[in-house]
Amino acid sequence: MNTQPTLTKDGQETGTTGTPHSSDGLKAGLKNRHLSMIAIGGVIGAGLFVGSGSGIAAAGPAILLSYALVGAMVVFVMRMLGEMAAARPSSGSFSAYADQALGRWAGFTIGWLYWFFWVVVLAVEATAGAKILESWVPAVPQWGWALIVMVVLTATNLGSVASYGEFEFWFAGIKVVAIGAFVVIGLLAVFGVLPGSDNPGAGFAHLTDSGGFFPMGAGAVLTGVLMVVFSFMGSEIVTLAAGESEDPQKAVTKATNSVIWRIGVFYLGSILVVLTLLPWNDKSIVEKGSYVAALDSIGIPHAGQIMNVIVLTAVLSCLNSGLYTASRMAFSLGQRGDAPKAFAKTNQRGVPTAAILGSVVFGFVAVFFNYKWPDTVFAFLLNSSGAVALFVWLVICVTQLRMRGIILRESPEKLIVRMWLFPYLTWATIAMIVGVLGYMVVDGGSNREQVVLSLLVAALVMAIALVRQRLGKNVAPVEELERV
């Protein structure tokens, strides 16, 4: 149950313990250092470590352009989201803004699709982490490790938002330090100044010495875009978490302004190091993974195990954040009458217990499907959520076109983060996202299946939203989205 709040001198609500609460019942338990590390680590998913080798094999050195294109798209989307989140911090983030700007059907649809996406991600990451742990301790079966990981991180999220923030601070910190060290050590080896390195130190020669910069043709850049776009999903988590921070406006502004260098260093920087240490067509990049192959070329012992530790950290970070994100979206939907009312209730610690448990139950079901029917039921779940990331970014763009006018009319002083070259760059970003979706359909295979199935699921959810709206099931539009 919610505690009865009292007001401090500055008008901020507190619970019975005197700890600040947001107006929606969540506790402002995330510190600035938590938000900073969530913002930095949020763009570093396990996909960067695991999937980059396939992208390099498909596009050669031109994969750098693929990462740059997707990175630019994410920077623009985050700038738009930052504009809205700084003005109106909310645990529902873009779903709540779509609700206000586009209509109740839009907030309902994108909110549930996003929740569905992260519930499926929980199963994917739990299985990935279990495989690594089973290789270390084979006495425990893979399903047992998946269960242990899910239970531990569920308990973490049920404890308090501060415990989530603390876990994520250290998970993200390990990823950041690991990639930072990889880039520095790798560049030293690239230029032949790393003591004891086994790498010949060829400088940037490998970018062109095996068939040129476009060995697979310029069109492979677009193929690379499809392969790397989903590794960027998660950068928007910081805007959901900002609603439970000490200073939402400051946290969102800082995260939005730093997204360029974060993507530049962690994605472009690390992939550049791989491509300069090894020829793009070196078989070890695919067989061992791009980062392990690069570390082996330098002569670092036990590179595979080192990378397994880092990948496991990335997996646990993604699981931790995925559960947090799904539960907060469910909480926001509950507040707006678009989910069971129990999801909108918080306990004395400001934790939405029902929203967390509801999300993790479906996560456990998805894990079961992954083990029982990986090629049928779970494959359907995976493909039907595959394009949701792009749908979310598209909705953010369209919402920002409308929200700019609403913010200027109602609270222009809160427009402290502004999208560049509005509305032209917003429209250009929309065109980029639609172009990627269109190319996925044209490309065929699993990409087309992901778009088609995701569109079908989105159409089903939207139909439910419109029927509910017609029947008057929705509550009145939420006015209390702002904390400041």
Tab-separated table of C-alpha atoms in Angstrom, residues 19-469:
chain	number	residue	atom	x	y	z
A	19	THR	CA	12.776	10.327	2.441
A	20	PRO	CA	11.668	12.308	-0.610
A	21	HIS	CA	9.066	10.674	-2.830
A	22	SER	CA	7.960	11.642	-6.285
A	23	SER	CA	4.348	12.689	-6.610
A	24	ASP	CA	3.436	9.291	-8.058
A	25	GLY	CA	4.528	7.292	-4.983
A	26	LEU	CA	7.998	6.237	-6.162
A	27	LYS	CA	10.910	7.123	-3.914
A	28	ALA	CA	13.662	9.435	-5.152
A	29	GLY	CA	16.334	6.924	-4.156
A	30	LEU	CA	18.723	7.168	-7.107
A	31	LYS	CA	21.783	9.316	-6.522
A	32	ASN	CA	23.453	11.408	-9.193
A	33	ARG	CA	26.335	8.918	-9.427
A	34	HIS	CA	23.791	6.132	-10.068
A	35	LEU	CA	22.149	8.108	-12.874
A	36	SER	CA	25.505	9.037	-14.385
A	37	MET	CA	26.640	5.418	-14.563
A	38	ILE	CA	23.238	4.195	-15.776
A	39	ALA	CA	23.490	6.775	-18.555
A	40	ILE	CA	27.018	5.694	-19.489
A	41	GLY	CA	26.452	1.950	-19.152
A	42	GLY	CA	22.989	1.989	-20.702
A	43	VAL	CA	24.381	2.122	-24.219
A	44	ILE	CA	26.748	-0.808	-23.618
A	45	GLY	CA	24.788	-4.017	-24.044
A	46	ALA	CA	25.961	-7.589	-24.401
A	47	GLY	CA	25.183	-7.237	-28.113
A	48	LEU	CA	28.230	-5.000	-28.553
A	49	PHE	CA	30.553	-7.728	-27.251
A	50	VAL	CA	28.790	-10.718	-28.807
A	51	GLY	CA	27.325	-9.465	-32.086
A	52	SER	CA	29.972	-7.124	-33.453
A	53	GLY	CA	31.959	-9.939	-35.094
A	54	SER	CA	29.078	-10.816	-37.430
A	55	GLY	CA	28.709	-7.174	-38.415
A	56	ILE	CA	32.408	-6.902	-39.251
A	57	ALA	CA	32.214	-10.067	-41.357
A	58	ALA	CA	29.198	-8.689	-43.268
A	59	ALA	CA	30.477	-5.180	-44.025
A	60	GLY	CA	34.234	-5.165	-43.426
A	61	PRO	CA	35.774	-1.889	-42.172
A	62	ALA	CA	32.656	-0.103	-43.498
A	63	ILE	CA	30.855	-1.398	-40.400
A	64	LEU	CA	32.244	1.760	-38.776
A	65	LEU	CA	29.864	3.760	-40.965
A	66	SER	CA	27.003	1.489	-39.892
A	67	TYR	CA	27.783	2.177	-36.238
A	68	ALA	CA	28.141	5.906	-36.990
A	69	LEU	CA	24.762	6.066	-38.762
A	70	VAL	CA	22.921	4.215	-36.012
A	71	GLY	CA	24.847	6.173	-33.377
A	72	ALA	CA	23.750	9.470	-34.960
A	73	MET	CA	20.154	8.252	-35.007
A	74	VAL	CA	20.317	7.327	-31.309
A	75	VAL	CA	21.920	10.693	-30.453
A	76	PHE	CA	19.056	12.520	-32.163
A	77	VAL	CA	16.390	10.337	-30.527
A	78	MET	CA	17.987	10.801	-27.096
A	79	ARG	CA	18.118	14.550	-27.629
A	80	MET	CA	14.395	14.587	-28.379
A	81	LEU	CA	13.614	12.354	-25.415
A	82	GLY	CA	15.874	14.457	-23.216
A	83	GLU	CA	13.945	17.592	-24.196
A	84	MET	CA	10.681	16.047	-23.004
A	85	ALA	CA	12.103	14.257	-19.950
A	86	ALA	CA	13.896	17.341	-18.627
A	87	ALA	CA	10.654	19.316	-18.842
A	88	ARG	CA	8.405	16.547	-17.501
A	89	PRO	CA	10.248	13.731	-15.657
A	90	SER	CA	8.051	10.630	-15.514
A	91	SER	CA	8.444	6.936	-14.733
A	92	GLY	CA	6.521	6.280	-17.970
A	93	SER	CA	8.882	8.433	-20.055
A	94	PHE	CA	8.031	8.310	-23.784
A	95	SER	CA	4.830	6.291	-23.159
A	96	ALA	CA	3.499	9.026	-20.894
A	97	TYR	CA	4.528	11.723	-23.378
A	98	ALA	CA	2.856	9.854	-26.265
A	99	ASP	CA	-0.227	9.636	-24.064
A	100	GLN	CA	-0.280	13.416	-23.734
A	101	ALA	CA	0.772	14.401	-27.229
A	102	LEU	CA	-0.766	11.749	-29.492
A	103	GLY	CA	-3.615	10.250	-27.486
A	104	ARG	CA	-4.364	7.555	-24.941
A	105	TRP	CA	-4.143	4.835	-27.601
A	106	ALA	CA	-0.535	5.802	-28.384
A	107	GLY	CA	0.635	5.735	-24.767
A	108	PHE	CA	-1.106	2.406	-24.173
A	109	THR	CA	0.297	0.806	-27.325
A	110	ILE	CA	3.930	1.854	-27.060
A	111	GLY	CA	3.966	1.284	-23.283
A	112	TRP	CA	2.829	-2.342	-23.535
A	113	LEU	CA	5.051	-3.032	-26.553
A	114	TYR	CA	8.057	-1.714	-24.649
A	115	TRP	CA	7.143	-3.823	-21.615
A	116	PHE	CA	6.799	-6.877	-23.876
A	117	PHE	CA	10.211	-6.178	-25.433
A	118	TRP	CA	11.990	-6.121	-22.069
A	119	VAL	CA	10.185	-9.201	-20.747
A	120	VAL	CA	11.502	-11.158	-23.758
A	121	VAL	CA	14.962	-9.626	-23.234
A	122	LEU	CA	14.916	-10.991	-19.656
A	123	ALA	CA	14.662	-14.525	-21.061
A	124	VAL	CA	17.388	-13.938	-23.663
A	125	GLU	CA	19.845	-12.463	-21.167
A	126	ALA	CA	19.070	-14.986	-18.415
A	127	THR	CA	19.843	-17.805	-20.851
A	128	ALA	CA	23.033	-16.108	-22.081
A	129	GLY	CA	24.259	-15.602	-18.528
A	130	ALA	CA	23.355	-19.172	-17.582
A	131	LYS	CA	25.452	-20.568	-20.445
A	132	ILE	CA	28.541	-18.720	-19.207
A	133	LEU	CA	27.973	-19.730	-15.574
A	134	GLU	CA	27.352	-23.378	-16.542
A	135	SER	CA	30.694	-23.448	-18.372
A	136	TRP	CA	32.357	-22.424	-15.107
A	137	VAL	CA	30.275	-24.598	-12.750
A	138	PRO	CA	28.799	-27.473	-14.812
A	139	ALA	CA	27.420	-29.160	-11.674
A	140	VAL	CA	24.523	-26.689	-11.784
A	141	PRO	CA	22.340	-27.147	-14.906
A	142	GLN	CA	21.767	-24.224	-17.234
A	143	TRP	CA	18.129	-23.788	-16.211
A	144	GLY	CA	19.270	-23.694	-12.582
A	145	TRP	CA	21.663	-20.821	-13.253
A	146	ALA	CA	18.940	-18.947	-15.151
A	147	LEU	CA	16.626	-19.368	-12.169
A	148	ILE	CA	19.292	-18.238	-9.695
A	149	VAL	CA	20.151	-15.133	-11.725
A	150	MET	CA	16.499	-14.139	-12.124
A	151	VAL	CA	15.719	-14.670	-8.418
A	152	VAL	CA	18.739	-12.660	-7.234
A	153	LEU	CA	18.025	-9.683	-9.473
A	154	THR	CA	14.308	-9.797	-8.650
A	155	ALA	CA	15.218	-9.584	-4.972
A	156	THR	CA	17.511	-6.661	-5.742
A	157	ASN	CA	14.729	-4.738	-7.462
A	158	LEU	CA	12.236	-5.576	-4.719
A	159	GLY	CA	14.603	-4.204	-2.064
A	160	SER	CA	14.597	-0.551	-3.098
A	161	VAL	CA	15.351	1.611	-6.091
A	162	ALA	CA	18.638	2.471	-4.386
A	163	SER	CA	19.666	-1.215	-4.413
A	164	TYR	CA	18.906	-1.377	-8.155
A	165	GLY	CA	20.963	1.782	-8.641
A	166	GLU	CA	23.872	0.409	-6.618
A	167	PHE	CA	23.972	-2.883	-8.501
A	168	GLU	CA	23.747	-1.079	-11.827
A	169	PHE	CA	26.443	1.389	-10.756
A	170	TRP	CA	28.941	-1.446	-10.302
A	171	PHE	CA	27.780	-3.524	-13.288
A	172	ALA	CA	27.993	-0.515	-15.592
A	173	GLY	CA	31.261	0.570	-13.981
A	174	ILE	CA	32.921	-2.747	-14.848
A	175	LYS	CA	31.749	-2.453	-18.472
A	176	VAL	CA	32.971	1.135	-18.750
A	177	VAL	CA	36.392	0.385	-17.248
A	178	ALA	CA	36.772	-2.742	-19.411
A	179	ILE	CA	35.998	-0.979	-22.691
A	180	GLY	CA	38.047	2.067	-21.725
A	181	ALA	CA	41.042	-0.154	-20.979
A	182	PHE	CA	40.469	-2.109	-24.204
A	183	VAL	CA	40.492	1.084	-26.293
A	184	VAL	CA	43.632	2.501	-24.625
A	185	ILE	CA	45.610	-0.769	-24.687
A	186	GLY	CA	44.425	-1.532	-28.222
A	187	LEU	CA	45.475	1.858	-29.603
A	188	LEU	CA	48.910	1.491	-28.017
A	189	ALA	CA	49.255	-1.876	-29.749
A	190	VAL	CA	47.963	-0.429	-33.040
A	191	PHE	CA	50.821	2.060	-33.133
A	192	GLY	CA	53.384	-0.470	-31.899
A	193	VAL	CA	54.146	1.205	-28.560
A	194	LEU	CA	52.633	-1.377	-26.203
A	195	PRO	CA	55.436	-3.189	-24.347
A	196	GLY	CA	55.429	-6.946	-24.970
A	197	SER	CA	52.646	-6.828	-27.569
A	198	ASP	CA	52.437	-9.646	-30.147
A	199	ASN	CA	50.651	-7.347	-32.624
A	200	PRO	CA	52.775	-6.000	-35.491
A	201	GLY	CA	51.465	-2.468	-34.931
A	202	ALA	CA	50.291	-1.789	-38.465
A	203	GLY	CA	48.599	1.513	-37.638
A	204	PHE	CA	45.469	2.065	-39.720
A	205	ALA	CA	46.666	-0.118	-42.625
A	206	HIS	CA	44.148	-2.900	-41.880
A	207	LEU	CA	41.271	-0.542	-42.691
A	208	THR	CA	42.113	-0.762	-46.396
A	209	ASP	CA	44.628	-3.575	-46.973
A	210	SER	CA	42.104	-6.414	-47.437
A	211	GLY	CA	39.893	-5.335	-50.314
A	212	GLY	CA	39.598	-1.667	-49.386
A	213	PHE	CA	37.303	0.108	-46.941
A	214	PHE	CA	34.204	-1.256	-48.763
A	215	PRO	CA	35.222	-4.869	-49.493
A	216	MET	CA	31.586	-6.023	-49.641
A	217	GLY	CA	30.336	-2.960	-51.518
A	218	ALA	CA	28.799	0.273	-50.239
A	219	GLY	CA	25.417	-1.438	-49.842
A	220	ALA	CA	26.862	-3.571	-47.050
A	221	VAL	CA	26.739	-0.468	-44.833
A	222	LEU	CA	22.938	-0.798	-44.730
A	223	THR	CA	23.219	-4.510	-44.011
A	224	GLY	CA	25.533	-3.589	-41.156
A	225	VAL	CA	22.971	-1.094	-39.863
A	226	LEU	CA	20.432	-3.897	-39.487
A	227	MET	CA	22.976	-5.997	-37.587
A	228	VAL	CA	24.047	-3.332	-35.097
A	229	VAL	CA	20.905	-1.253	-34.528
A	230	PHE	CA	19.537	-3.410	-31.716
A	231	SER	CA	22.765	-3.327	-29.717
A	232	PHE	CA	21.968	0.343	-28.998
A	233	MET	CA	18.643	-0.380	-27.296
A	234	GLY	CA	18.649	0.702	-23.668
A	235	SER	CA	20.003	4.230	-23.960
A	236	GLU	CA	16.533	5.556	-23.101
A	237	ILE	CA	16.461	3.820	-19.685
A	238	VAL	CA	18.038	6.826	-17.973
A	239	THR	CA	14.947	8.946	-18.717
A	240	LEU	CA	12.726	6.427	-16.907
A	241	ALA	CA	15.130	6.248	-13.973
A	242	ALA	CA	15.349	10.053	-13.747
A	243	GLY	CA	11.865	10.110	-12.226
A	244	GLU	CA	13.331	8.452	-9.103
A	245	SER	CA	16.426	10.628	-8.833
A	246	GLU	CA	17.364	13.510	-6.567
A	247	ASP	CA	17.420	16.050	-9.406
A	248	PRO	CA	15.626	14.767	-12.537
A	249	GLN	CA	16.259	17.827	-14.707
A	250	LYS	CA	19.984	17.859	-13.995
A	251	ALA	CA	20.313	14.092	-14.499
A	252	VAL	CA	18.481	14.085	-17.834
A	253	THR	CA	20.349	17.152	-19.109
A	254	LYS	CA	23.719	15.637	-18.230
A	255	ALA	CA	22.856	12.253	-19.766
A	256	THR	CA	21.551	13.829	-22.958
A	257	ASN	CA	24.582	16.070	-23.405
A	258	SER	CA	27.039	13.195	-22.891
A	259	VAL	CA	25.444	10.667	-25.257
A	260	ILE	CA	27.639	11.737	-28.200
A	261	TRP	CA	30.985	10.979	-26.564
A	262	ARG	CA	29.618	7.816	-24.960
A	263	ILE	CA	28.658	6.349	-28.314
A	264	GLY	CA	31.821	7.690	-29.923
A	265	VAL	CA	34.163	6.102	-27.389
A	266	PHE	CA	32.402	2.856	-26.499
A	267	TYR	CA	31.047	1.848	-29.893
A	268	LEU	CA	33.064	3.547	-32.621
A	269	GLY	CA	36.256	3.603	-30.566
A	270	SER	CA	36.241	-0.067	-29.595
A	271	ILE	CA	35.224	-1.320	-33.066
A	272	LEU	CA	37.938	0.859	-34.629
A	273	VAL	CA	40.503	-0.795	-32.351
A	274	VAL	CA	39.356	-4.277	-33.442
A	275	LEU	CA	39.560	-3.332	-37.139
A	276	THR	CA	43.025	-1.830	-36.808
A	277	LEU	CA	44.470	-4.718	-34.793
A	278	LEU	CA	43.266	-7.388	-37.235
A	279	PRO	CA	42.270	-7.610	-40.914
A	280	TRP	CA	38.458	-7.550	-41.099
A	281	ASN	CA	38.389	-11.008	-42.754
A	282	ASP	CA	40.463	-12.714	-40.051
A	283	LYS	CA	38.512	-15.889	-39.221
A	284	SER	CA	39.133	-15.533	-35.494
A	285	ILE	CA	36.872	-12.437	-35.360
A	286	VAL	CA	33.827	-14.610	-36.015
A	287	GLU	CA	35.073	-17.806	-34.385
A	288	LYS	CA	36.260	-16.272	-31.097
A	289	GLY	CA	34.382	-12.972	-31.126
A	290	SER	CA	35.818	-9.632	-32.171
A	291	TYR	CA	37.082	-8.534	-28.756
A	292	VAL	CA	38.619	-11.877	-27.807
A	293	ALA	CA	40.357	-12.058	-31.214
A	294	ALA	CA	41.713	-8.535	-30.729
A	295	LEU	CA	43.018	-9.341	-27.230
A	296	ASP	CA	44.607	-12.554	-28.506
A	297	SER	CA	46.400	-10.582	-31.241
A	298	ILE	CA	47.963	-8.395	-28.562
A	299	GLY	CA	49.092	-11.447	-26.593
A	300	ILE	CA	46.949	-11.002	-23.486
A	301	PRO	CA	46.642	-14.424	-21.804
A	302	HIS	CA	43.222	-15.923	-20.981
A	303	ALA	CA	41.513	-13.348	-23.214
A	304	GLY	CA	38.479	-15.609	-23.664
A	305	GLN	CA	37.829	-15.942	-19.941
A	306	ILE	CA	38.400	-12.235	-19.362
A	307	MET	CA	35.816	-11.435	-22.018
A	308	ASN	CA	33.403	-13.989	-20.561
A	309	VAL	CA	33.526	-12.130	-17.240
A	310	ILE	CA	32.848	-8.830	-19.001
A	311	VAL	CA	30.025	-10.310	-21.101
A	312	LEU	CA	28.488	-11.854	-17.966
A	313	THR	CA	28.618	-8.418	-16.329
A	314	ALA	CA	26.905	-6.904	-19.375
A	315	VAL	CA	24.256	-9.635	-19.260
A	316	LEU	CA	23.568	-9.095	-15.548
A	317	SER	CA	23.431	-5.338	-16.117
A	318	CYS	CA	20.924	-5.810	-18.938
A	319	LEU	CA	18.833	-8.169	-16.799
A	320	ASN	CA	18.884	-5.760	-13.873
A	321	SER	CA	17.911	-2.790	-16.019
A	322	GLY	CA	15.398	-4.807	-18.036
A	323	LEU	CA	13.487	-5.832	-14.940
A	324	TYR	CA	13.608	-2.298	-13.587
A	325	THR	CA	12.463	-0.808	-16.906
A	326	ALA	CA	9.628	-3.294	-17.443
A	327	SER	CA	8.330	-2.778	-13.912
A	328	ARG	CA	8.410	1.027	-14.138
A	329	MET	CA	6.600	0.973	-17.462
A	330	ALA	CA	3.983	-1.363	-15.947
A	331	PHE	CA	3.732	1.004	-12.950
A	332	SER	CA	3.139	3.990	-15.237
A	333	LEU	CA	0.537	2.084	-17.258
A	334	GLY	CA	-1.204	1.168	-14.014
A	335	GLN	CA	-1.264	4.819	-12.967
A	336	ARG	CA	-2.965	5.781	-16.202
A	337	GLY	CA	-5.564	3.033	-15.949
A	338	ASP	CA	-3.987	1.022	-18.780
A	339	ALA	CA	-2.824	-1.864	-16.560
A	340	PRO	CA	-4.140	-3.508	-13.357
A	341	LYS	CA	-4.491	-0.972	-10.537
A	342	ALA	CA	-2.219	-3.086	-8.331
A	343	PHE	CA	0.692	-2.210	-10.627
A	344	ALA	CA	0.359	1.460	-9.587
A	345	LYS	CA	0.772	0.759	-5.862
A	346	THR	CA	4.060	1.163	-4.018
A	347	ASN	CA	5.152	-0.181	-0.639
A	348	GLN	CA	6.698	1.804	2.208
A	349	ARG	CA	10.055	1.796	0.414
A	350	GLY	CA	8.500	3.366	-2.692
A	351	VAL	CA	8.860	0.113	-4.678
A	352	PRO	CA	6.076	-0.993	-7.091
A	353	THR	CA	6.071	-4.603	-5.852
A	354	ALA	CA	3.168	-5.864	-7.979
A	355	ALA	CA	4.615	-4.310	-11.135
A	356	ILE	CA	7.975	-6.006	-10.493
A	357	LEU	CA	6.468	-9.404	-9.705
A	358	GLY	CA	4.068	-9.193	-12.649
A	359	SER	CA	6.957	-8.469	-14.998
A	360	VAL	CA	9.229	-11.163	-13.608
A	361	VAL	CA	6.479	-13.824	-13.786
A	362	PHE	CA	6.187	-13.249	-17.527
A	363	GLY	CA	9.987	-13.228	-17.678
A	364	PHE	CA	10.079	-16.672	-16.034
A	365	VAL	CA	7.432	-17.916	-18.496
A	366	ALA	CA	9.552	-16.638	-21.395
A	367	VAL	CA	12.621	-18.402	-19.956
A	368	PHE	CA	10.587	-21.625	-19.790
A	369	PHE	CA	9.542	-21.193	-23.432
A	370	ASN	CA	13.196	-20.638	-24.358
A	371	TYR	CA	14.165	-23.996	-22.863
A	372	LYS	CA	11.047	-25.963	-23.876
A	373	TRP	CA	10.266	-24.597	-27.359
A	374	PRO	CA	13.228	-22.451	-28.457
A	375	ASP	CA	12.566	-22.794	-32.192
A	376	THR	CA	8.801	-22.278	-32.141
A	377	VAL	CA	7.110	-20.411	-29.294
A	378	PHE	CA	10.153	-18.490	-28.102
A	379	ALA	CA	11.283	-17.754	-31.667
A	380	PHE	CA	7.862	-16.187	-32.237
A	381	LEU	CA	8.204	-14.070	-29.070
A	382	LEU	CA	11.689	-12.992	-30.104
A	383	ASN	CA	10.740	-12.037	-33.652
A	384	SER	CA	7.497	-10.344	-32.650
A	385	SER	CA	9.417	-8.012	-30.337
A	386	GLY	CA	12.426	-7.600	-32.645
A	387	ALA	CA	11.426	-4.295	-34.268
A	388	VAL	CA	9.935	-2.736	-31.134
A	389	ALA	CA	13.129	-0.748	-30.519
A	390	LEU	CA	12.640	1.047	-33.815
A	391	PHE	CA	8.934	1.575	-33.109
A	392	VAL	CA	9.849	3.187	-29.776
A	393	TRP	CA	12.338	5.555	-31.408
A	394	LEU	CA	9.788	6.440	-34.106
A	395	VAL	CA	7.118	7.239	-31.495
A	396	ILE	CA	9.608	9.396	-29.574
A	397	CYS	CA	10.249	11.437	-32.729
A	398	VAL	CA	6.576	11.924	-33.586
A	399	THR	CA	5.722	12.705	-29.960
A	400	GLN	CA	8.431	15.354	-29.731
A	401	LEU	CA	6.969	17.157	-32.740
A	402	ARG	CA	3.764	17.672	-30.730
A	403	MET	CA	5.237	17.988	-27.217
A	404	ARG	CA	7.432	20.957	-28.141
A	405	GLY	CA	4.304	23.079	-28.669
A	406	ILE	CA	2.638	21.773	-25.495
A	407	ILE	CA	5.690	22.570	-23.344
A	408	LEU	CA	6.049	26.029	-24.883
A	409	ARG	CA	2.393	26.803	-24.118
A	410	GLU	CA	2.254	25.385	-20.590
A	411	SER	CA	5.758	25.742	-19.108
A	412	PRO	CA	8.278	27.331	-21.520
A	413	GLU	CA	10.772	27.909	-18.699
A	414	LYS	CA	11.260	24.112	-18.451
A	415	LEU	CA	12.457	23.746	-22.023
A	416	ILE	CA	16.076	23.599	-20.867
A	417	VAL	CA	17.127	20.862	-23.328
A	418	ARG	CA	16.240	21.595	-26.952
A	419	MET	CA	16.375	19.373	-30.018
A	420	TRP	CA	18.800	20.765	-32.584
A	421	LEU	CA	17.428	22.282	-35.811
A	422	PHE	CA	13.823	21.598	-34.816
A	423	PRO	CA	11.727	20.401	-36.628
A	424	TYR	CA	13.989	19.572	-39.601
A	425	LEU	CA	16.327	17.182	-37.797
A	426	THR	CA	13.360	15.477	-36.130
A	427	TRP	CA	11.804	14.804	-39.531
A	428	ALA	CA	15.173	13.615	-40.876
A	429	THR	CA	15.429	11.135	-37.977
A	430	ILE	CA	11.916	9.875	-38.692
A	431	ALA	CA	12.967	9.301	-42.311
A	432	MET	CA	16.071	7.392	-41.152
A	433	ILE	CA	14.052	5.080	-38.892
A	434	VAL	CA	11.384	4.448	-41.543
A	435	GLY	CA	14.203	3.771	-44.013
A	436	VAL	CA	15.733	1.143	-41.716
A	437	LEU	CA	12.343	-0.552	-41.243
A	438	GLY	CA	11.767	-0.493	-45.000
A	439	TYR	CA	15.185	-1.979	-45.703
A	440	MET	CA	14.499	-4.741	-43.155
A	441	VAL	CA	11.407	-5.699	-45.176
A	442	VAL	CA	13.288	-5.563	-48.493
A	443	ASP	CA	16.261	-7.464	-47.058
A	444	GLY	CA	14.003	-10.434	-46.393
A	445	GLY	CA	14.694	-13.439	-44.164
A	446	SER	CA	14.579	-12.972	-40.403
A	447	ASN	CA	14.636	-9.177	-40.731
A	448	ARG	CA	11.395	-9.164	-42.714
A	449	GLU	CA	9.861	-11.655	-40.280
A	450	GLN	CA	10.743	-9.410	-37.336
A	451	VAL	CA	9.119	-6.353	-38.905
A	452	VAL	CA	5.979	-8.212	-40.018
A	453	LEU	CA	5.443	-10.029	-36.701
A	454	SER	CA	6.230	-6.890	-34.678
A	455	LEU	CA	3.744	-4.915	-36.784
A	456	LEU	CA	1.090	-7.588	-36.229
A	457	VAL	CA	1.611	-7.507	-32.453
A	458	ALA	CA	1.603	-3.699	-32.502
A	459	ALA	CA	-1.645	-3.702	-34.510
A	460	LEU	CA	-3.223	-6.104	-31.997
A	461	VAL	CA	-2.211	-3.962	-29.013
A	462	MET	CA	-3.372	-0.798	-30.784
A	463	ALA	CA	-6.736	-2.436	-31.558
A	464	ILE	CA	-7.144	-3.267	-27.853
A	465	ALA	CA	-6.285	0.345	-26.975
A	466	LEU	CA	-8.856	1.732	-29.434
A	467	VAL	CA	-11.567	-0.651	-28.220
A	468	ARG	CA	-10.859	0.311	-24.604
A	469	GLN	CA	-11.019	3.968	-25.556
